């Protein structure tokens, strides 16, 4: 028995009581959104649910969105939870799922894709890969949510840091394993801290600085626990996936499935837009500055070149470490990038 099948079997046993209530017959589907309600993507997901509910107003069916992990489902556990049907619908992000599916970490590595042009060239391939991968876990992909291209900055509590040499003297918060590996190559002590714990980690000194996009910094109140920030690197991210358990999706009335699919297509069309990303980034920085953040100089070009080289090495290492499908995923992405 493979680890994947063991985990799925174990989770199914633990959720047996929940399954007895018949989630496939649920009149209200719970949408698990692990993002804070203040994130722009959360507003888009609310619009998605509203679109479905309006389309099915004459049916005894609705979608209710639960933000910020309020259903108590850790985003790292979703490959174990969603297949049980314990929640009807969930947002999923592949880079959080590396513990159970390490091959997913070989699709998008943080910092490896930095321009809108590159992002658009790989998105169709990435979507195909995610749909294939989640299908192996008995999860149907019913839609995607695009993430803006982001400018990732280093937010620090006590003193400004805007060089790689300076980063080597602090404890840095990151959000994914590939970032830990990349910064380790650069001699920086990085540790994964979930976004919901980052505020406390900075306030209590668990970390001195945090890697975070300025665009989203206000959603976890970074301006209250840090005083300085400097831009480090641009980043295009993997899209979020909307997943539903296979059996639930297959047993759902076709009219309901069609309404969900149509709303999901509209959601993707709305979010897969990047023209205003730089403008929004600058506006976010200005707002944070008004709230007390001092913006320092960007990290030097030479430091950012070091970072990009380390990212490339990390991407290769993670694919080789995971083996099998991971090597194929990375090759498919590289082909789409023309590399």
XYZ file of C-alpha atoms in Angstrom:
339
model
C 0.000 0.000 0.000
C 1.369 3.405 -0.972
C 1.556 6.320 1.457
C -1.042 8.124 -0.625
C -3.562 5.305 -0.328
C -2.796 4.804 3.361
C -3.427 8.480 4.115
C -6.629 8.484 2.093
C -7.849 5.333 3.831
C -7.026 6.635 7.275
C -8.724 9.956 6.653
C -11.789 8.209 5.285
C -12.067 6.097 8.442
C -11.755 9.121 10.719
C -14.435 10.947 8.751
C -16.866 8.032 8.605
C -19.328 9.648 10.977
C -19.359 12.809 8.879
C -19.986 10.779 5.756
C -23.013 9.123 7.352
C -24.770 12.482 7.343
C -24.638 12.377 3.544
C -22.614 15.385 2.369
C -23.565 14.514 -1.216
C -27.156 15.387 -0.274
C -26.244 18.644 1.444
C -28.474 21.589 0.575
C -25.691 23.958 1.601
C -22.114 23.388 0.515
C -19.448 24.726 2.830
C -16.564 26.346 0.985
C -13.376 26.170 3.047
C -11.276 29.260 2.285
C -8.056 29.326 4.304
C -7.281 32.904 3.236
C -8.190 35.837 5.514
C -11.496 37.473 4.675
C -9.591 40.697 3.959
C -7.670 39.219 1.023
C -8.797 40.319 -2.464
C -9.118 36.671 -3.488
C -11.633 36.129 -0.686
C -13.882 38.823 -2.134
C -13.672 37.081 -5.497
C -14.585 33.757 -3.897
C -17.576 35.409 -2.223
C -18.634 36.666 -5.663
C -18.273 33.126 -7.024
C -20.574 31.784 -4.297
C -23.066 34.573 -4.914
C -23.092 33.812 -8.642
C -23.823 30.147 -7.972
C -26.529 30.941 -5.435
C -28.247 33.404 -7.780
C -28.108 30.951 -10.675
C -29.714 28.299 -8.480
C -32.150 30.547 -6.636
C -35.038 28.256 -7.520
C -33.191 25.181 -6.259
C -32.722 24.049 -2.673
C -28.970 24.604 -2.899
C -26.436 27.221 -1.838
C -22.723 27.718 -1.155
C -21.561 29.335 2.090
C -17.948 30.541 2.284
C -15.985 30.097 5.526
C -12.897 32.327 5.544
C -9.607 32.260 7.372
C -9.606 28.555 8.175
C -12.668 29.016 10.403
C -13.711 25.413 9.760
C -10.547 24.279 11.546
C -9.017 22.533 8.543
C -5.237 23.115 8.292
C -4.319 23.990 4.717
C -1.483 21.447 4.879
C -4.011 18.642 5.540
C -6.421 19.245 2.687
C -5.286 16.263 0.615
C -6.373 14.133 3.562
C -9.575 15.986 4.386
C -11.229 16.880 1.072
C -11.332 13.274 -0.247
C -13.387 12.226 2.795
C -16.207 14.616 1.946
C -15.942 16.160 5.428
C -16.175 19.531 3.670
C -17.978 19.964 0.382
C -15.647 22.414 -1.359
C -12.227 23.840 -0.573
C -9.645 26.260 -1.841
C -6.298 24.492 -2.229
C -2.773 25.712 -2.914
C -0.273 23.153 -4.154
C 2.724 24.748 -2.435
C 1.144 24.025 0.971
C 0.689 20.322 0.227
C 4.271 19.139 -0.104
C 4.182 16.888 2.959
C 1.698 14.498 1.356
C 2.422 15.233 -2.319
C 6.041 16.428 -2.657
C 5.793 16.287 -6.436
C 3.465 19.298 -6.357
C 6.379 21.411 -5.161
C 8.029 20.917 -8.534
C 5.371 22.786 -10.485
C 5.764 26.366 -9.213
C 8.823 27.164 -7.092
C 8.709 30.548 -5.369
C 10.731 33.060 -7.364
C 11.376 30.854 -10.413
C 8.798 32.676 -12.560
C 8.918 36.428 -12.288
C 7.159 38.073 -15.246
C 3.575 38.190 -16.481
C 4.698 36.868 -19.866
C 6.293 33.816 -18.267
C 3.271 33.302 -16.046
C 0.812 33.332 -18.945
C 2.943 30.839 -20.852
C 2.890 28.264 -18.047
C -0.580 28.675 -16.535
C -2.364 26.269 -18.937
C 0.285 23.617 -18.278
C 0.144 24.144 -14.518
C -3.649 23.859 -14.523
C -3.448 20.552 -16.396
C -0.874 19.247 -13.920
C -2.900 20.235 -10.861
C -6.082 18.669 -12.217
C -4.173 15.430 -12.884
C -2.491 15.437 -9.485
C -5.639 16.147 -7.467
C -7.498 13.471 -9.412
C -5.045 10.959 -7.943
C -6.357 11.984 -4.516
C -10.022 11.606 -5.552
C -10.476 15.367 -5.804
C -12.176 16.970 -8.803
C -10.836 20.347 -9.871
C -13.854 22.561 -10.564
C -12.062 25.878 -10.975
C -9.046 28.089 -10.342
C -8.348 31.460 -8.742
C -5.409 33.433 -10.142
C -2.990 35.241 -7.830
C -1.627 38.655 -8.804
C 2.036 38.887 -9.701
C 3.603 39.979 -6.444
C 6.548 41.963 -5.183
C 7.964 40.121 -2.182
C 9.595 42.258 0.481
C 11.450 41.682 3.732
C 9.581 43.203 6.697
C 11.686 43.632 9.835
C 10.877 44.580 13.386
C 13.948 46.230 14.907
C 16.202 47.446 12.115
C 16.146 47.672 8.313
C 17.591 44.808 6.267
C 18.113 45.225 2.524
C 21.146 43.076 1.708
C 21.735 39.356 1.651
C 24.580 39.868 4.102
C 22.162 41.562 6.496
C 19.664 38.721 6.154
C 22.300 36.288 7.391
C 22.187 38.017 10.777
C 18.434 37.620 11.383
C 15.778 34.926 11.735
C 13.509 35.056 8.683
C 9.900 33.906 8.342
C 8.941 32.257 5.037
C 5.852 30.313 3.961
C 7.055 27.347 1.889
C 9.717 24.680 2.003
C 11.336 25.728 -1.258
C 11.983 29.129 0.295
C 13.689 27.471 3.259
C 15.884 25.511 0.873
C 16.703 28.576 -1.231
C 17.628 30.782 1.707
C 19.609 27.984 3.318
C 21.732 27.887 0.168
C 22.335 31.592 0.704
C 23.292 31.169 4.360
C 20.074 32.649 5.736
C 18.207 31.068 8.688
C 14.642 30.730 7.399
C 11.713 28.913 8.946
C 8.135 28.274 7.846
C 5.537 30.081 9.920
C 1.894 30.047 8.759
C 0.455 33.438 7.941
C -1.999 33.237 10.838
C 0.942 32.863 13.274
C 3.291 35.438 11.720
C 2.027 38.423 13.722
C 2.677 36.716 17.060
C 6.013 35.300 15.880
C 7.245 38.800 15.080
C 5.864 40.353 18.231
C 7.443 37.720 20.487
C 10.785 37.579 18.678
C 10.481 34.061 17.297
C 11.584 35.722 14.049
C 13.101 39.123 13.375
C 11.868 39.571 9.824
C 9.188 38.142 7.568
C 9.026 37.572 3.847
C 5.674 38.927 2.661
C 4.095 40.798 -0.270
C 3.308 44.418 0.550
C -0.022 43.989 -1.222
C -1.215 41.621 1.496
C 0.751 42.895 4.512
C -2.251 44.692 5.988
C -4.292 41.461 6.050
C -2.135 40.184 8.926
C -1.371 43.650 10.366
C 2.363 43.550 9.656
C 2.442 47.331 10.056
C 1.755 46.807 13.772
C 4.726 44.510 14.430
C 7.346 45.649 11.903
C 8.906 49.022 11.196
C 11.008 48.529 8.069
C 10.620 46.916 4.657
C 12.664 46.462 1.475
C 11.784 44.818 -1.831
C 13.639 41.577 -2.572
C 12.156 39.822 -5.629
C 9.178 39.678 -8.027
C 7.092 36.524 -7.956
C 4.421 34.923 -10.103
C 2.497 32.310 -8.155
C 0.682 29.091 -8.773
C -3.085 29.604 -8.968
C -5.354 28.381 -6.212
C -7.517 25.374 -7.049
C -11.135 24.816 -6.060
C -11.550 21.146 -5.199
C -14.534 18.872 -4.554
C -14.516 15.207 -3.596
C -14.939 13.027 -6.699
C -17.974 11.074 -5.478
C -19.762 14.213 -4.332
C -19.149 15.959 -7.646
C -20.233 12.971 -9.709
C -23.444 12.535 -7.698
C -24.393 16.214 -7.877
C -27.260 17.245 -10.126
C -25.932 18.304 -13.564
C -27.738 21.634 -13.318
C -25.862 22.432 -10.106
C -22.560 21.297 -11.603
C -23.137 23.511 -14.639
C -23.869 26.537 -12.441
C -20.703 25.958 -10.410
C -18.594 25.486 -13.523
C -19.971 28.640 -15.146
C -19.327 30.687 -11.996
C -15.824 29.203 -11.738
C -15.078 30.193 -15.350
C -16.153 33.753 -14.547
C -14.019 33.718 -11.395
C -10.954 32.733 -13.410
C -11.663 35.389 -16.030
C -11.921 38.075 -13.326
C -8.770 37.082 -11.462
C -6.518 36.151 -14.398
C -5.732 39.841 -14.975
C -2.383 41.469 -14.155
C -2.368 44.955 -15.708
C -2.884 46.760 -12.399
C -0.457 44.705 -10.297
C 2.375 47.261 -10.163
C -0.022 50.122 -9.490
C -1.631 48.153 -6.658
C 1.786 47.304 -5.220
C 2.847 50.949 -5.113
C -0.454 51.958 -3.533
C -0.010 49.266 -0.876
C 3.487 50.498 -0.059
C 2.256 54.066 0.225
C -0.527 53.006 2.584
C 1.899 51.032 4.756
C 4.257 54.009 4.862
C 1.395 56.154 6.142
C 0.926 53.575 8.894
C 4.557 53.750 9.973
C 6.528 51.363 7.767
C 9.830 52.862 6.581
C 10.629 51.687 3.062
C 14.331 51.208 2.480
C 16.293 50.712 -0.718
C 15.610 47.582 -2.738
C 17.995 44.668 -2.338
C 20.922 45.157 -4.750
C 20.731 43.570 -8.209
C 23.693 41.349 -7.355
C 21.853 39.957 -4.325
C 18.731 39.314 -6.367
C 20.809 37.503 -8.987
C 22.178 35.272 -6.219
C 18.636 34.600 -5.101
C 17.457 33.637 -8.603
C 20.406 31.264 -9.035
C 19.620 29.626 -5.689
C 15.960 29.270 -6.673
C 16.935 27.483 -9.882
C 19.081 25.036 -7.922
C 16.280 24.465 -5.416
C 13.764 23.728 -8.185
C 16.027 21.074 -9.657
C 16.815 19.585 -6.251
C 13.161 19.324 -5.205
C 12.193 17.597 -8.463
C 15.035 15.094 -8.184
C 14.261 14.466 -4.528
C 10.568 13.782 -5.207
C 11.303 11.779 -8.365
C 8.690 10.209 -10.619
C 5.968 12.666 -11.598
C 7.919 15.608 -10.158
C 10.556 15.316 -12.857
C 7.863 15.268 -15.526
C 6.069 18.254 -13.994
C 9.226 20.340 -13.919
C 10.119 19.386 -17.482
C 6.667 20.334 -18.733
C 6.932 23.713 -17.022
C 10.427 24.345 -18.361
C 9.269 23.477 -21.871
C 6.416 25.975 -21.576
C 8.935 28.579 -20.399
C 11.227 27.822 -23.322
C 14.110 27.045 -20.977
